[in-house]
Amino acid sequence: MLRLENIHKSYPMGNQSLHVLKGIDFGVESGELVSIMGASGSGKSTLLNILGILDNQDEGSYILDGTQIDMISETAAAELRNRHIGFIFQSFNLLAFKNAAENVALPLYYQGVRRRKRNAIAVKYLEMVGLADRAEHMPSEMSGGERQRVAIARALIADPSIILADEPTGALDSLTSNEVMQILKDLNDNGKTILIVTHEAEIAEQTKRIIYMRDGKIVEDKSGTGHV
């Protein structure tokens, strides 16, 4: 599914540079449910940006679905993102001026699917996350948990190879966090590959594999307790 080898990433800081990732090596197989844990500043968000083809590594190799990412153009990178990667963000990243169905349909808009068809498909995905009756509601009319479920439906609509979730429960209370995690675990049970970045141990423990980062390096890679 994906493979990282000797990934390094630095950012300029005045006259110096900050070495954020220091030789990252790991792979994720199709159908895995993996969490990446680490304190703020450990490099996990930078790693997620590279995995999502939102940023480039300075050194090393990244292969996604057989394609070497560092060897492709920006146009090809955008195409890979749109067709292979679904994103879920802590802050939901919904468009405030579009209703739930229109937000979910956005990836299909970028693929050139006609409006009526993409909105009909969006309603089916909202039904999948239990929100069919909220299709015409605006984000401001929904709770945090409902907005995150809209974001999950949006991440799924283009049937991506992998879902990358950046602190998907970070803005939610514990009950709603568990509901969101249950949706992600059910998706994984149906074969979807999911990688979750989190700083919450109780979230990571619900995944099947936990990768721990510290100071830009992987310090442990172990099995989680799975579906608790």
mmCIF file of C-alpha atoms in Angstrom:
data_model
loop_
_atom_site.group_PDB
_atom_site.id
_atom_site.type_symbol
_atom_site.label_atom_id
_atom_site.label_comp_id
_atom_site.label_asym_id
_atom_site.label_seq_id
_atom_site.Cartn_x
_atom_site.Cartn_y
_atom_site.Cartn_z
ATOM 1 C CA MET A 1 0.000 0.000 0.000
ATOM 2 C CA LEU A 2 2.625 2.555 1.071
ATOM 3 C CA ARG A 3 6.296 2.500 1.988
ATOM 4 C CA LEU A 4 8.573 5.179 3.443
ATOM 5 C CA GLU A 5 12.354 4.753 3.460
ATOM 6 C CA ASN A 6 14.826 7.090 5.177
ATOM 7 C CA ILE A 7 12.512 10.123 5.080
ATOM 8 C CA HIS A 8 14.111 13.405 6.212
ATOM 9 C CA LYS A 9 12.458 16.819 6.369
ATOM 10 C CA SER A 10 13.818 20.171 7.551
ATOM 11 C CA TYR A 11 12.330 23.667 7.597
ATOM 12 C CA PRO A 12 14.316 26.929 7.490
ATOM 13 C CA MET A 13 14.286 28.863 10.765
ATOM 14 C CA GLY A 14 16.037 32.171 10.173
ATOM 15 C CA ASN A 15 19.692 31.380 9.493
ATOM 16 C CA GLN A 16 19.269 27.812 10.707
ATOM 17 C CA SER A 17 17.062 24.860 9.840
ATOM 18 C CA LEU A 18 14.799 22.717 11.997
ATOM 19 C CA HIS A 19 15.291 19.003 11.315
ATOM 20 C CA VAL A 20 11.752 17.674 11.848
ATOM 21 C CA LEU A 21 11.900 14.131 10.420
ATOM 22 C CA LYS A 22 15.109 12.156 10.907
ATOM 23 C CA GLY A 23 15.146 8.987 8.858
ATOM 24 C CA ILE A 24 11.591 7.606 8.973
ATOM 25 C CA ASP A 25 11.130 4.004 7.803
ATOM 26 C CA PHE A 26 7.823 2.147 7.823
ATOM 27 C CA GLY A 27 5.173 0.618 5.612
ATOM 28 C CA VAL A 28 1.406 0.202 5.786
ATOM 29 C CA GLU A 29 -0.315 -2.769 4.171
ATOM 30 C CA SER A 30 -3.730 -2.676 2.550
ATOM 31 C CA GLY A 31 -6.509 -3.088 5.137
ATOM 32 C CA GLU A 32 -4.487 -1.956 8.168
ATOM 33 C CA LEU A 33 -5.776 0.367 10.903
ATOM 34 C CA VAL A 34 -2.722 2.250 12.167
ATOM 35 C CA SER A 35 -2.258 5.134 14.597
ATOM 36 C CA ILE A 36 0.741 7.443 14.863
ATOM 37 C CA MET A 37 1.258 8.825 18.360
ATOM 38 C CA GLY A 38 3.584 11.478 19.638
ATOM 39 C CA ALA A 39 3.757 14.682 21.634
ATOM 40 C CA SER A 40 3.478 18.076 19.959
ATOM 41 C CA GLY A 41 6.683 18.655 17.998
ATOM 42 C CA SER A 42 7.408 14.945 17.487
ATOM 43 C CA GLY A 43 6.981 15.282 13.709
ATOM 44 C CA LYS A 44 3.722 13.371 13.287
ATOM 45 C CA SER A 45 1.849 16.179 11.476
ATOM 46 C CA THR A 46 4.791 16.732 9.106
ATOM 47 C CA LEU A 47 4.815 13.006 8.419
ATOM 48 C CA LEU A 48 1.074 13.061 7.684
ATOM 49 C CA ASN A 49 1.557 15.950 5.238
ATOM 50 C CA ILE A 50 4.170 13.919 3.358
ATOM 51 C CA LEU A 51 1.931 10.831 3.362
ATOM 52 C CA GLY A 52 -0.924 12.984 2.011
ATOM 53 C CA ILE A 53 1.336 14.446 -0.714
ATOM 54 C CA LEU A 54 0.756 17.908 0.763
ATOM 55 C CA ASP A 55 4.500 18.369 1.359
ATOM 56 C CA ASN A 56 7.691 16.862 -0.051
ATOM 57 C CA GLN A 57 10.469 15.128 1.836
ATOM 58 C CA ASP A 58 14.033 16.457 1.483
ATOM 59 C CA GLU A 59 15.515 12.994 1.343
ATOM 60 C CA GLY A 60 14.314 9.403 1.106
ATOM 61 C CA SER A 61 11.688 7.504 -0.836
ATOM 62 C CA TYR A 62 7.880 7.410 -0.618
ATOM 63 C CA ILE A 63 5.964 4.831 -2.648
ATOM 64 C CA LEU A 64 2.136 4.896 -2.677
ATOM 65 C CA ASP A 65 0.218 2.209 -4.559
ATOM 66 C CA GLY A 66 3.316 1.448 -6.634
ATOM 67 C CA THR A 67 4.020 5.092 -7.560
ATOM 68 C CA GLN A 68 7.223 6.772 -6.368
ATOM 69 C CA ILE A 69 5.889 10.093 -5.098
ATOM 70 C CA ASP A 70 9.110 12.115 -5.188
ATOM 71 C CA MET A 71 9.420 11.456 -8.929
ATOM 72 C CA ILE A 72 6.081 12.958 -10.042
ATOM 73 C CA SER A 73 4.854 16.396 -11.132
ATOM 74 C CA GLU A 74 2.537 18.596 -9.061
ATOM 75 C CA THR A 75 -0.289 17.818 -11.488
ATOM 76 C CA ALA A 76 0.234 14.083 -11.006
ATOM 77 C CA ALA A 77 0.482 14.604 -7.239
ATOM 78 C CA ALA A 78 -2.888 16.405 -7.217
ATOM 79 C CA GLU A 79 -4.402 13.572 -9.251
ATOM 80 C CA LEU A 80 -3.048 10.982 -6.784
ATOM 81 C CA ARG A 81 -4.419 12.967 -3.841
ATOM 82 C CA ASN A 82 -7.870 13.243 -5.402
ATOM 83 C CA ARG A 83 -8.165 9.581 -6.348
ATOM 84 C CA HIS A 84 -6.165 7.698 -3.728
ATOM 85 C CA ILE A 85 -6.296 9.675 -0.461
ATOM 86 C CA GLY A 86 -9.216 10.681 1.753
ATOM 87 C CA PHE A 87 -8.516 13.317 4.422
ATOM 88 C CA ILE A 88 -10.216 13.827 7.785
ATOM 89 C CA PHE A 89 -9.161 16.859 9.829
ATOM 90 C CA GLN A 90 -9.549 17.840 13.481
ATOM 91 C CA SER A 91 -11.231 21.111 12.452
ATOM 92 C CA PHE A 92 -13.539 19.302 9.948
ATOM 93 C CA ASN A 93 -12.598 21.724 7.099
ATOM 94 C CA LEU A 94 -16.177 21.984 5.840
ATOM 95 C CA LEU A 95 -17.221 24.892 3.619
ATOM 96 C CA ALA A 96 -19.582 27.034 5.697
ATOM 97 C CA PHE A 97 -21.618 28.184 2.661
ATOM 98 C CA LYS A 98 -22.377 24.648 1.439
ATOM 99 C CA ASN A 99 -24.795 22.169 2.994
ATOM 100 C CA ALA A 100 -23.790 18.697 4.172
ATOM 101 C CA ALA A 101 -24.465 16.960 0.839
ATOM 102 C CA GLU A 102 -22.584 19.626 -1.126
ATOM 103 C CA ASN A 103 -19.597 19.337 1.219
ATOM 104 C CA VAL A 104 -19.528 15.560 0.853
ATOM 105 C CA ALA A 105 -19.796 15.863 -2.941
ATOM 106 C CA LEU A 106 -16.759 18.159 -3.306
ATOM 107 C CA PRO A 107 -14.191 15.458 -4.260
ATOM 108 C CA LEU A 108 -16.480 14.378 -7.097
ATOM 109 C CA TYR A 109 -16.757 17.995 -8.275
ATOM 110 C CA TYR A 110 -12.962 17.997 -8.699
ATOM 111 C CA GLN A 111 -13.264 14.771 -10.677
ATOM 112 C CA GLY A 112 -15.739 16.382 -13.066
ATOM 113 C CA VAL A 113 -18.844 14.450 -11.963
ATOM 114 C CA ARG A 114 -22.057 16.314 -12.826
ATOM 115 C CA ARG A 115 -23.894 18.107 -10.034
ATOM 116 C CA ARG A 116 -27.057 15.999 -9.834
ATOM 117 C CA LYS A 117 -25.122 12.735 -9.872
ATOM 118 C CA ARG A 118 -22.522 13.775 -7.296
ATOM 119 C CA ASN A 119 -25.170 15.119 -4.892
ATOM 120 C CA ALA A 120 -27.169 11.872 -5.174
ATOM 121 C CA ILE A 121 -24.021 9.870 -4.376
ATOM 122 C CA ALA A 122 -23.275 12.239 -1.471
ATOM 123 C CA VAL A 123 -26.653 11.491 0.128
ATOM 124 C CA LYS A 124 -25.842 7.761 0.019
ATOM 125 C CA TYR A 125 -22.582 8.389 1.867
ATOM 126 C CA LEU A 126 -24.341 10.583 4.418
ATOM 127 C CA GLU A 127 -26.750 7.679 4.960
ATOM 128 C CA MET A 128 -23.732 5.436 5.566
ATOM 129 C CA VAL A 129 -22.616 7.654 8.485
ATOM 130 C CA GLY A 130 -26.169 8.067 9.826
ATOM 131 C CA LEU A 131 -26.836 11.584 8.547
ATOM 132 C CA ALA A 132 -29.205 11.163 5.593
ATOM 133 C CA ASP A 133 -31.723 13.439 7.322
ATOM 134 C CA ARG A 134 -29.122 16.229 7.649
ATOM 135 C CA ALA A 135 -28.210 16.411 3.938
ATOM 136 C CA GLU A 136 -29.515 19.952 3.502
ATOM 137 C CA HIS A 137 -28.282 21.308 6.826
ATOM 138 C CA MET A 138 -25.445 23.821 6.883
ATOM 139 C CA PRO A 139 -22.330 23.102 9.026
ATOM 140 C CA SER A 140 -23.414 25.815 11.495
ATOM 141 C CA GLU A 141 -26.611 23.836 12.124
ATOM 142 C CA MET A 142 -24.784 20.651 13.108
ATOM 143 C CA SER A 143 -22.940 19.456 16.206
ATOM 144 C CA GLY A 144 -19.199 18.744 16.183
ATOM 145 C CA GLY A 145 -19.821 15.023 15.914
ATOM 146 C CA GLU A 146 -22.198 15.494 12.998
ATOM 147 C CA ARG A 147 -19.689 17.727 11.206
ATOM 148 C CA GLN A 148 -16.981 15.115 11.649
ATOM 149 C CA ARG A 149 -19.280 12.447 10.224
ATOM 150 C CA VAL A 150 -19.873 14.705 7.218
ATOM 151 C CA ALA A 151 -16.089 14.970 6.883
ATOM 152 C CA ILE A 152 -15.786 11.163 7.002
ATOM 153 C CA ALA A 153 -18.414 10.807 4.273
ATOM 154 C CA ARG A 154 -16.515 13.373 2.178
ATOM 155 C CA ALA A 155 -13.270 11.418 2.692
ATOM 156 C CA LEU A 156 -14.966 8.223 1.488
ATOM 157 C CA ILE A 157 -16.944 9.409 -1.532
ATOM 158 C CA ALA A 158 -14.135 9.034 -4.077
ATOM 159 C CA ASP A 159 -13.368 5.521 -2.724
ATOM 160 C CA PRO A 160 -9.738 6.333 -1.821
ATOM 161 C CA SER A 161 -7.059 3.693 -1.282
ATOM 162 C CA ILE A 162 -6.255 5.116 2.150
ATOM 163 C CA ILE A 163 -7.828 7.494 4.666
ATOM 164 C CA LEU A 164 -5.506 9.850 6.570
ATOM 165 C CA ALA A 165 -7.098 11.236 9.732
ATOM 166 C CA ASP A 166 -5.356 14.096 11.566
ATOM 167 C CA GLU A 167 -6.563 14.183 15.197
ATOM 168 C CA PRO A 168 -10.107 13.243 14.062
ATOM 169 C CA THR A 169 -11.432 13.250 17.636
ATOM 170 C CA GLY A 170 -9.400 16.196 18.913
ATOM 171 C CA ALA A 171 -12.328 18.648 18.888
ATOM 172 C CA LEU A 172 -14.906 16.185 20.255
ATOM 173 C CA ASP A 173 -16.062 15.044 23.693
ATOM 174 C CA SER A 174 -15.323 11.474 24.751
ATOM 175 C CA LEU A 175 -18.751 10.052 23.840
ATOM 176 C CA THR A 176 -18.690 11.584 20.359
ATOM 177 C CA SER A 177 -15.038 10.531 19.958
ATOM 178 C CA ASN A 178 -16.040 6.920 20.533
ATOM 179 C CA GLU A 179 -18.866 7.221 17.977
ATOM 180 C CA VAL A 180 -16.449 8.583 15.361
ATOM 181 C CA MET A 181 -13.898 5.864 16.150
ATOM 182 C CA GLN A 182 -16.595 3.223 15.782
ATOM 183 C CA ILE A 183 -17.351 4.485 12.272
ATOM 184 C CA LEU A 184 -13.641 4.328 11.382
ATOM 185 C CA LYS A 185 -13.305 0.823 12.829
ATOM 186 C CA ASP A 186 -16.379 -0.358 10.913
ATOM 187 C CA LEU A 187 -14.875 1.062 7.713
ATOM 188 C CA ASN A 188 -11.649 -0.785 8.454
ATOM 189 C CA ASP A 189 -13.587 -4.008 9.069
ATOM 190 C CA ASN A 190 -14.910 -3.556 5.522
ATOM 191 C CA GLY A 191 -11.361 -3.374 4.164
ATOM 192 C CA LYS A 192 -10.544 0.348 4.182
ATOM 193 C CA THR A 193 -6.936 1.248 5.026
ATOM 194 C CA ILE A 194 -6.870 3.970 7.708
ATOM 195 C CA LEU A 195 -4.002 5.866 9.312
ATOM 196 C CA ILE A 196 -4.811 8.081 12.320
ATOM 197 C CA VAL A 197 -2.534 10.718 13.833
ATOM 198 C CA THR A 198 -3.431 11.285 17.485
ATOM 199 C CA HIS A 199 -1.970 12.303 20.827
ATOM 200 C CA GLU A 200 -4.738 10.462 22.721
ATOM 201 C CA ALA A 201 -3.687 7.044 24.036
ATOM 202 C CA GLU A 202 -7.298 5.843 24.340
ATOM 203 C CA ILE A 203 -7.814 6.515 20.623
ATOM 204 C CA ALA A 204 -4.553 4.862 19.573
ATOM 205 C CA GLU A 205 -5.355 1.783 21.669
ATOM 206 C CA GLN A 206 -8.431 1.160 19.518
ATOM 207 C CA THR A 207 -6.266 0.685 16.419
ATOM 208 C CA LYS A 208 -4.532 -2.539 15.439
ATOM 209 C CA ARG A 209 -1.043 -1.033 15.269
ATOM 210 C CA ILE A 210 0.542 1.939 17.033
ATOM 211 C CA ILE A 211 3.621 3.809 15.804
ATOM 212 C CA TYR A 212 5.212 6.045 18.436
ATOM 213 C CA MET A 213 7.247 9.099 17.378
ATOM 214 C CA ARG A 214 9.633 11.224 19.394
ATOM 215 C CA ASP A 215 11.936 13.994 18.173
ATOM 216 C CA GLY A 216 11.390 13.164 14.524
ATOM 217 C CA LYS A 217 12.046 9.450 14.813
ATOM 218 C CA ILE A 218 9.979 6.294 15.217
ATOM 219 C CA VAL A 219 10.814 4.923 18.664
ATOM 220 C CA GLU A 220 8.319 2.044 18.793
ATOM 221 C CA ASP A 221 6.033 0.154 16.418
ATOM 222 C CA LYS A 222 3.707 -2.268 18.199
ATOM 223 C CA SER A 223 0.338 -3.979 17.967
ATOM 224 C CA GLY A 224 -2.624 -2.169 19.494
ATOM 225 C CA THR A 225 -5.451 -3.863 21.320
ATOM 226 C CA GLY A 226 -7.575 -3.566 18.178
ATOM 227 C CA HIS A 227 -11.312 -3.087 18.348
ATOM 228 C CA VAL A 228 -12.080 -2.425 21.989
#
